[in-house]
Amino acid sequence: MNIILLGPPGAGKGTQARRLVEERGMIQLSTGDMLRAARASGTEMGRKVAAIMDAGGLVTDEIVIGLIRERLADDGGAGFIFDGFPRTLAQADALGQLLADEGQTLDAVVEMRVDDEALVARITARSTCATCGEVYNDLSKPIPADGVCETCGGTEFKRRADDNEDSLRTRLMEYYKKTSPLIGYYHAKGNLRVVDGLGAIEEVAAAITVALDR
Ligand code: AMP
């Protein structure tokens, strides 16, 4: 089963994608993670996108579609979870074509709905394990008191450079202008399933399970 997790920054897409990877053996394809990896390894593309990402803008469709194209050739196993992709109508069209070329289908688009106030609070409180990427949040899931990541035992944690209020404002505006039209697009295609993304991690996970197994 191939699915998209759709929602604004801070909706919990990455957190829920990681659960689906663990529980169902699906493969998470996060264009944000791929772009951050390109930056960290200092590739030319990584250098090119750095300033755009820090400011909260969208990198070009061409770059992110290229990243997804490379990964779709891998064995999808129990299916792909697209996390943070597509973010524009052009990306959505391209994904449909890429899947069709691989003889695959898109089975569900899960829209995670969260109000803006909650997003700002969540994002400014967010940090991740530098080793495994486990997501923590000062409000809902603090870093363990002993400073050791519960998933991998790592002891270093970092905040994303773009998790600040200025960049977040731009990211939200980009979401409403360029990404939210995808809600109508997938609704018209009959793929859309909406879940309330505001609850505790387990509650949202349960709602996603119901939406996927419906
Ligand atoms: P994310 O980790 O999904 O929040 O993405 C972090 C940043 O990477 C975004 O603010 C964009 O600058 C860039 N990015 C990630 N995915 C995409 C995409 N599908 N299209 C354009 N830019 C993206």
PDB file of C-alpha atoms and ligand atoms in Angstrom:
ATOM      1  CA  MET A   1       0.000   0.000   0.000  1.00  0.00           C
ATOM      2  CA  ASN A   2       1.421   3.385  -0.995  1.00  0.00           C
ATOM      3  CA  ILE A   3       0.267   6.396   0.996  1.00  0.00           C
ATOM      4  CA  ILE A   4       0.847  10.111   1.377  1.00  0.00           C
ATOM      5  CA  LEU A   5       0.848  11.836   4.763  1.00  0.00           C
ATOM      6  CA  LEU A   6      -0.351  15.354   4.009  1.00  0.00           C
ATOM      7  CA  GLY A   7      -0.407  18.238   6.445  1.00  0.00           C
ATOM      8  CA  PRO A   8       1.277  21.476   7.462  1.00  0.00           C
ATOM      9  CA  PRO A   9       4.709  21.608   9.121  1.00  0.00           C
ATOM     10  CA  GLY A  10       4.390  20.244  12.655  1.00  0.00           C
ATOM     11  CA  ALA A  11       1.299  18.149  11.921  1.00  0.00           C
ATOM     12  CA  GLY A  12       3.190  15.027  13.017  1.00  0.00           C
ATOM     13  CA  LYS A  13       3.812  13.461   9.607  1.00  0.00           C
ATOM     14  CA  GLY A  14       7.359  12.338  10.427  1.00  0.00           C
ATOM     15  CA  THR A  15       6.386  10.897  13.803  1.00  0.00           C
ATOM     16  CA  GLN A  16       3.501   8.893  12.354  1.00  0.00           C
ATOM     17  CA  ALA A  17       5.557   7.790   9.345  1.00  0.00           C
ATOM     18  CA  ARG A  18       8.163   6.301  11.692  1.00  0.00           C
ATOM     19  CA  ARG A  19       5.454   4.320  13.482  1.00  0.00           C
ATOM     20  CA  LEU A  20       4.132   2.961  10.204  1.00  0.00           C
ATOM     21  CA  VAL A  21       7.655   1.922   9.247  1.00  0.00           C
ATOM     22  CA  GLU A  22       7.980   0.005  12.527  1.00  0.00           C
ATOM     23  CA  GLU A  23       4.510  -1.503  12.570  1.00  0.00           C
ATOM     24  CA  ARG A  24       3.998  -2.319   8.895  1.00  0.00           C
ATOM     25  CA  GLY A  25       7.466  -2.461   7.403  1.00  0.00           C
ATOM     26  CA  MET A  26       6.645   0.359   5.021  1.00  0.00           C
ATOM     27  CA  ILE A  27       9.393   2.583   3.582  1.00  0.00           C
ATOM     28  CA  GLN A  28       9.370   6.265   4.550  1.00  0.00           C
ATOM     29  CA  LEU A  29      10.314   8.655   1.769  1.00  0.00           C
ATOM     30  CA  SER A  30      10.761  12.088   3.330  1.00  0.00           C
ATOM     31  CA  THR A  31      12.047  14.678   0.868  1.00  0.00           C
ATOM     32  CA  GLY A  32      12.889  16.932   3.845  1.00  0.00           C
ATOM     33  CA  ASP A  33      15.148  14.204   5.316  1.00  0.00           C
ATOM     34  CA  MET A  34      16.728  13.578   1.895  1.00  0.00           C
ATOM     35  CA  LEU A  35      17.447  17.292   1.429  1.00  0.00           C
ATOM     36  CA  ARG A  36      18.906  17.577   4.942  1.00  0.00           C
ATOM     37  CA  ALA A  37      21.117  14.547   4.208  1.00  0.00           C
ATOM     38  CA  ALA A  38      22.306  16.188   0.970  1.00  0.00           C
ATOM     39  CA  ARG A  39      23.193  19.309   2.932  1.00  0.00           C
ATOM     40  CA  ALA A  40      24.989  17.378   5.643  1.00  0.00           C
ATOM     41  CA  SER A  41      27.113  15.507   3.105  1.00  0.00           C
ATOM     42  CA  GLY A  42      27.911  18.761   1.318  1.00  0.00           C
ATOM     43  CA  THR A  43      26.734  17.820  -2.186  1.00  0.00           C
ATOM     44  CA  GLU A  44      26.323  20.573  -4.770  1.00  0.00           C
ATOM     45  CA  MET A  45      22.558  20.148  -4.639  1.00  0.00           C
ATOM     46  CA  GLY A  46      22.679  20.337  -0.831  1.00  0.00           C
ATOM     47  CA  ARG A  47      24.532  23.649  -0.984  1.00  0.00           C
ATOM     48  CA  LYS A  48      22.065  24.969  -3.546  1.00  0.00           C
ATOM     49  CA  VAL A  49      18.984  24.295  -1.409  1.00  0.00           C
ATOM     50  CA  ALA A  50      20.393  25.302   1.998  1.00  0.00           C
ATOM     51  CA  ALA A  51      19.342  28.957   2.001  1.00  0.00           C
ATOM     52  CA  ILE A  52      15.863  28.196   0.646  1.00  0.00           C
ATOM     53  CA  MET A  53      15.271  25.572   3.337  1.00  0.00           C
ATOM     54  CA  ASP A  54      16.485  27.790   6.169  1.00  0.00           C
ATOM     55  CA  ALA A  55      14.161  30.560   5.016  1.00  0.00           C
ATOM     56  CA  GLY A  56      11.219  28.145   4.880  1.00  0.00           C
ATOM     57  CA  GLY A  57      10.699  28.272   1.099  1.00  0.00           C
ATOM     58  CA  LEU A  58      10.082  25.327  -1.210  1.00  0.00           C
ATOM     59  CA  VAL A  59      12.949  23.935  -3.257  1.00  0.00           C
ATOM     60  CA  THR A  60      12.249  23.368  -6.948  1.00  0.00           C
ATOM     61  CA  ASP A  61       9.864  20.664  -8.122  1.00  0.00           C
ATOM     62  CA  GLU A  62      12.614  19.331 -10.377  1.00  0.00           C
ATOM     63  CA  ILE A  63      14.954  18.589  -7.454  1.00  0.00           C
ATOM     64  CA  VAL A  64      12.416  16.855  -5.210  1.00  0.00           C
ATOM     65  CA  ILE A  65      10.810  14.889  -8.035  1.00  0.00           C
ATOM     66  CA  GLY A  66      14.319  13.698  -8.962  1.00  0.00           C
ATOM     67  CA  LEU A  67      14.909  12.526  -5.383  1.00  0.00           C
ATOM     68  CA  ILE A  68      11.667  10.557  -5.323  1.00  0.00           C
ATOM     69  CA  ARG A  69      12.255   9.091  -8.791  1.00  0.00           C
ATOM     70  CA  GLU A  70      15.571   7.614  -7.620  1.00  0.00           C
ATOM     71  CA  ARG A  71      13.974   5.954  -4.608  1.00  0.00           C
ATOM     72  CA  LEU A  72      10.868   4.523  -6.290  1.00  0.00           C
ATOM     73  CA  ALA A  73      12.972   2.078  -8.238  1.00  0.00           C
ATOM     74  CA  ASP A  74      13.855   0.398  -4.888  1.00  0.00           C
ATOM     75  CA  ASP A  75      11.624  -2.409  -3.733  1.00  0.00           C
ATOM     76  CA  GLY A  76       8.690  -0.803  -1.990  1.00  0.00           C
ATOM     77  CA  GLY A  77       8.146  -3.861   0.237  1.00  0.00           C
ATOM     78  CA  ALA A  78       4.985  -3.198   2.196  1.00  0.00           C
ATOM     79  CA  GLY A  79       4.657   0.127   0.409  1.00  0.00           C
ATOM     80  CA  PHE A  80       5.952   3.679   0.450  1.00  0.00           C
ATOM     81  CA  ILE A  81       4.954   6.469   2.821  1.00  0.00           C
ATOM     82  CA  PHE A  82       5.416   9.831   1.154  1.00  0.00           C
ATOM     83  CA  ASP A  83       6.173  12.313   3.925  1.00  0.00           C
ATOM     84  CA  GLY A  84       6.453  15.969   2.934  1.00  0.00           C
ATOM     85  CA  PHE A  85       6.005  15.091  -0.738  1.00  0.00           C
ATOM     86  CA  PRO A  86       4.149  16.069  -2.875  1.00  0.00           C
ATOM     87  CA  ARG A  87       3.941  19.720  -1.841  1.00  0.00           C
ATOM     88  CA  THR A  88       2.724  21.242  -5.139  1.00  0.00           C
ATOM     89  CA  LEU A  89       0.247  20.205  -7.817  1.00  0.00           C
ATOM     90  CA  ALA A  90       3.133  19.642 -10.251  1.00  0.00           C
ATOM     91  CA  GLN A  91       4.724  17.251  -7.737  1.00  0.00           C
ATOM     92  CA  ALA A  92       1.398  15.452  -7.278  1.00  0.00           C
ATOM     93  CA  ASP A  93       1.020  14.962 -11.035  1.00  0.00           C
ATOM     94  CA  ALA A  94       4.622  13.756 -11.282  1.00  0.00           C
ATOM     95  CA  LEU A  95       4.122  11.267  -8.432  1.00  0.00           C
ATOM     96  CA  GLY A  96       1.049   9.822 -10.138  1.00  0.00           C
ATOM     97  CA  GLN A  97       3.074   9.342 -13.314  1.00  0.00           C
ATOM     98  CA  LEU A  98       6.122   7.875 -11.537  1.00  0.00           C
ATOM     99  CA  LEU A  99       3.953   5.344  -9.693  1.00  0.00           C
ATOM    100  CA  ALA A 100       2.141   4.420 -12.904  1.00  0.00           C
ATOM    101  CA  ASP A 101       5.517   3.907 -14.628  1.00  0.00           C
ATOM    102  CA  GLU A 102       6.443   1.425 -11.869  1.00  0.00           C
ATOM    103  CA  GLY A 103       3.077  -0.322 -12.223  1.00  0.00           C
ATOM    104  CA  GLN A 104       2.073   0.953  -8.773  1.00  0.00           C
ATOM    105  CA  THR A 105      -0.871   2.870  -7.404  1.00  0.00           C
ATOM    106  CA  LEU A 106      -1.446   5.473  -4.741  1.00  0.00           C
ATOM    107  CA  ASP A 107      -3.809   3.906  -2.237  1.00  0.00           C
ATOM    108  CA  ALA A 108      -4.569   6.637   0.283  1.00  0.00           C
ATOM    109  CA  VAL A 109      -3.817  10.227   1.132  1.00  0.00           C
ATOM    110  CA  VAL A 110      -4.118  10.888   4.848  1.00  0.00           C
ATOM    111  CA  GLU A 111      -4.664  14.540   5.645  1.00  0.00           C
ATOM    112  CA  MET A 112      -3.530  15.296   9.203  1.00  0.00           C
ATOM    113  CA  ARG A 113      -5.501  18.288  10.378  1.00  0.00           C
ATOM    114  CA  VAL A 114      -4.023  20.509  13.104  1.00  0.00           C
ATOM    115  CA  ASP A 115      -4.772  24.152  13.853  1.00  0.00           C
ATOM    116  CA  ASP A 116      -2.111  26.835  13.439  1.00  0.00           C
ATOM    117  CA  GLU A 117      -1.765  27.705  17.129  1.00  0.00           C
ATOM    118  CA  ALA A 118      -0.867  24.114  17.924  1.00  0.00           C
ATOM    119  CA  LEU A 119       1.644  24.022  15.042  1.00  0.00           C
ATOM    120  CA  VAL A 120       3.608  27.008  16.286  1.00  0.00           C
ATOM    121  CA  ALA A 121       3.707  25.586  19.816  1.00  0.00           C
ATOM    122  CA  ARG A 122       4.760  22.141  18.585  1.00  0.00           C
ATOM    123  CA  ILE A 123       7.452  23.281  16.202  1.00  0.00           C
ATOM    124  CA  THR A 124       9.185  25.686  18.523  1.00  0.00           C
ATOM    125  CA  ALA A 125       9.349  22.875  21.139  1.00  0.00           C
ATOM    126  CA  ARG A 126      10.648  20.192  18.770  1.00  0.00           C
ATOM    127  CA  SER A 127      14.038  18.456  18.744  1.00  0.00           C
ATOM    128  CA  THR A 128      15.392  15.234  17.254  1.00  0.00           C
ATOM    129  CA  CYS A 129      17.993  12.642  18.169  1.00  0.00           C
ATOM    130  CA  ALA A 130      21.124  13.446  16.158  1.00  0.00           C
ATOM    131  CA  THR A 131      21.806   9.731  15.668  1.00  0.00           C
ATOM    132  CA  CYS A 132      18.490   8.142  14.682  1.00  0.00           C
ATOM    133  CA  GLY A 133      16.153  11.073  14.047  1.00  0.00           C
ATOM    134  CA  GLU A 134      13.619  10.147  16.765  1.00  0.00           C
ATOM    135  CA  VAL A 135      11.411  13.188  17.281  1.00  0.00           C
ATOM    136  CA  TYR A 136      11.027  14.687  20.777  1.00  0.00           C
ATOM    137  CA  ASN A 137       8.931  17.587  21.962  1.00  0.00           C
ATOM    138  CA  ASP A 138       9.334  19.597  25.176  1.00  0.00           C
ATOM    139  CA  LEU A 139       5.544  19.619  25.606  1.00  0.00           C
ATOM    140  CA  SER A 140       4.325  16.165  24.623  1.00  0.00           C
ATOM    141  CA  LYS A 141       7.353  13.872  24.528  1.00  0.00           C
ATOM    142  CA  PRO A 142      10.370  15.371  26.289  1.00  0.00           C
ATOM    143  CA  ILE A 143      13.897  14.047  25.869  1.00  0.00           C
ATOM    144  CA  PRO A 144      14.307  11.397  28.656  1.00  0.00           C
ATOM    145  CA  ALA A 145      15.635  12.828  31.928  1.00  0.00           C
ATOM    146  CA  ASP A 146      18.857  10.807  31.626  1.00  0.00           C
ATOM    147  CA  GLY A 147      19.533  12.447  28.252  1.00  0.00           C
ATOM    148  CA  VAL A 148      19.569   9.117  26.413  1.00  0.00           C
ATOM    149  CA  CYS A 149      17.455   8.550  23.278  1.00  0.00           C
ATOM    150  CA  GLU A 150      14.862   5.855  24.004  1.00  0.00           C
ATOM    151  CA  THR A 151      15.178   4.433  20.491  1.00  0.00           C
ATOM    152  CA  CYS A 152      18.909   4.215  19.828  1.00  0.00           C
ATOM    153  CA  GLY A 153      20.726   5.215  23.032  1.00  0.00           C
ATOM    154  CA  GLY A 154      22.167   8.332  21.381  1.00  0.00           C
ATOM    155  CA  THR A 155      23.008  11.257  23.651  1.00  0.00           C
ATOM    156  CA  GLU A 156      23.057  14.162  21.206  1.00  0.00           C
ATOM    157  CA  PHE A 157      19.928  16.072  20.273  1.00  0.00           C
ATOM    158  CA  LYS A 158      19.458  18.896  17.815  1.00  0.00           C
ATOM    159  CA  ARG A 159      16.896  21.448  16.750  1.00  0.00           C
ATOM    160  CA  ARG A 160      16.238  22.078  13.075  1.00  0.00           C
ATOM    161  CA  ALA A 161      17.622  25.352  11.722  1.00  0.00           C
ATOM    162  CA  ASP A 162      14.215  26.119  10.187  1.00  0.00           C
ATOM    163  CA  ASP A 163      12.233  25.452  13.399  1.00  0.00           C
ATOM    164  CA  ASN A 164      12.055  29.125  14.367  1.00  0.00           C
ATOM    165  CA  GLU A 165       9.109  31.498  14.211  1.00  0.00           C
ATOM    166  CA  ASP A 166      10.232  33.475  11.133  1.00  0.00           C
ATOM    167  CA  SER A 167      10.886  30.445   8.995  1.00  0.00           C
ATOM    168  CA  LEU A 168       7.752  28.765  10.282  1.00  0.00           C
ATOM    169  CA  ARG A 169       5.628  31.694   9.144  1.00  0.00           C
ATOM    170  CA  THR A 170       7.017  31.280   5.608  1.00  0.00           C
ATOM    171  CA  ARG A 171       6.564  27.490   5.724  1.00  0.00           C
ATOM    172  CA  LEU A 172       2.931  27.884   6.767  1.00  0.00           C
ATOM    173  CA  MET A 173       2.295  30.418   3.997  1.00  0.00           C
ATOM    174  CA  GLU A 174       3.884  28.087   1.460  1.00  0.00           C
ATOM    175  CA  TYR A 175       1.681  25.287   2.771  1.00  0.00           C
ATOM    176  CA  TYR A 176      -1.534  27.261   2.372  1.00  0.00           C
ATOM    177  CA  LYS A 177      -0.598  28.692  -1.025  1.00  0.00           C
ATOM    178  CA  LYS A 178       0.995  25.695  -2.715  1.00  0.00           C
ATOM    179  CA  THR A 179       0.289  22.493  -0.777  1.00  0.00           C
ATOM    180  CA  SER A 180      -3.245  22.828   0.587  1.00  0.00           C
ATOM    181  CA  PRO A 181      -4.734  22.721  -2.971  1.00  0.00           C
ATOM    182  CA  LEU A 182      -3.669  19.057  -2.926  1.00  0.00           C
ATOM    183  CA  ILE A 183      -6.484  18.387  -0.456  1.00  0.00           C
ATOM    184  CA  GLY A 184      -9.051  19.192  -3.139  1.00  0.00           C
ATOM    185  CA  TYR A 185      -6.977  17.410  -5.786  1.00  0.00           C
ATOM    186  CA  TYR A 186      -6.929  14.118  -3.887  1.00  0.00           C
ATOM    187  CA  HIS A 187     -10.495  14.508  -2.700  1.00  0.00           C
ATOM    188  CA  ALA A 188     -11.547  14.711  -6.346  1.00  0.00           C
ATOM    189  CA  LYS A 189      -9.515  11.575  -7.070  1.00  0.00           C
ATOM    190  CA  GLY A 190     -11.321   9.764  -4.233  1.00  0.00           C
ATOM    191  CA  ASN A 191      -8.114   9.120  -2.250  1.00  0.00           C
ATOM    192  CA  LEU A 192      -8.500  11.517   0.658  1.00  0.00           C
ATOM    193  CA  ARG A 193      -8.943  10.381   4.273  1.00  0.00           C
ATOM    194  CA  VAL A 194      -8.952  13.014   6.988  1.00  0.00           C
ATOM    195  CA  VAL A 195      -7.707  12.443  10.544  1.00  0.00           C
ATOM    196  CA  ASP A 196      -7.590  14.769  13.533  1.00  0.00           C
ATOM    197  CA  GLY A 197      -3.886  15.374  14.112  1.00  0.00           C
ATOM    198  CA  LEU A 198      -4.336  17.233  17.391  1.00  0.00           C
ATOM    199  CA  GLY A 199      -4.490  14.342  19.862  1.00  0.00           C
ATOM    200  CA  ALA A 200      -1.751  12.361  21.585  1.00  0.00           C
ATOM    201  CA  ILE A 201       0.645  10.423  19.324  1.00  0.00           C
ATOM    202  CA  GLU A 202      -1.131   7.107  20.071  1.00  0.00           C
ATOM    203  CA  GLU A 203      -4.574   8.581  19.385  1.00  0.00           C
ATOM    204  CA  VAL A 204      -3.486   9.949  16.027  1.00  0.00           C
ATOM    205  CA  ALA A 205      -1.809   6.628  15.207  1.00  0.00           C
ATOM    206  CA  ALA A 206      -5.071   4.801  15.972  1.00  0.00           C
ATOM    207  CA  ALA A 207      -7.023   7.189  13.744  1.00  0.00           C
ATOM    208  CA  ILE A 208      -4.545   6.609  10.909  1.00  0.00           C
ATOM    209  CA  THR A 209      -4.870   2.850  11.329  1.00  0.00           C
ATOM    210  CA  VAL A 210      -8.659   3.129  11.006  1.00  0.00           C
ATOM    211  CA  ALA A 211      -8.294   5.410   7.959  1.00  0.00           C
ATOM    212  CA  LEU A 212      -5.865   3.026   6.219  1.00  0.00           C
ATOM    213  CA  ASP A 213      -7.675  -0.217   6.991  1.00  0.00           C
ATOM    214  CA  ARG A 214     -11.095   1.135   6.105  1.00  0.00           C
TER     215      ARG A 214
HETATM  216  P1  AMP B   1      10.206  19.009   5.952  1.00  0.00           P
HETATM  217  O1  AMP B   1      11.240  18.231   6.687  1.00  0.00           O
HETATM  218  O2  AMP B   1       9.253  18.140   5.188  1.00  0.00           O
HETATM  219  O3  AMP B   1       9.509  20.013   6.831  1.00  0.00           O
HETATM  220  O4  AMP B   1      10.993  19.860   4.855  1.00  0.00           O
HETATM  221  C1  AMP B   1      11.969  20.823   5.217  1.00  0.00           C
HETATM  222  C2  AMP B   1      12.216  21.772   4.060  1.00  0.00           C
HETATM  223  O5  AMP B   1      12.719  21.042   2.933  1.00  0.00           O
HETATM  224  C3  AMP B   1      10.986  22.495   3.534  1.00  0.00           C
HETATM  225  O6  AMP B   1      10.674  23.663   4.286  1.00  0.00           O
HETATM  226  C4  AMP B   1      11.434  22.822   2.107  1.00  0.00           C
HETATM  227  O7  AMP B   1      12.359  23.878   2.098  1.00  0.00           O
HETATM  228  C5  AMP B   1      12.181  21.557   1.716  1.00  0.00           C
HETATM  229  N1  AMP B   1      11.280  20.529   1.132  1.00  0.00           N
HETATM  230  C6  AMP B   1      11.008  19.299   1.647  1.00  0.00           C
HETATM  231  N2  AMP B   1      10.169  18.609   0.859  1.00  0.00           N
HETATM  232  C7  AMP B   1       9.883  19.427  -0.196  1.00  0.00           C
HETATM  233  C8  AMP B   1       9.050  19.296  -1.334  1.00  0.00           C
HETATM  234  N3  AMP B   1       8.324  18.182  -1.568  1.00  0.00           N
HETATM  235  N4  AMP B   1       9.005  20.345  -2.207  1.00  0.00           N
HETATM  236  C9  AMP B   1       9.732  21.458  -1.998  1.00  0.00           C
HETATM  237  N5  AMP B   1      10.515  21.660  -0.926  1.00  0.00           N
HETATM  238  C10 AMP B   1      10.605  20.653  -0.020  1.00  0.00           C
END
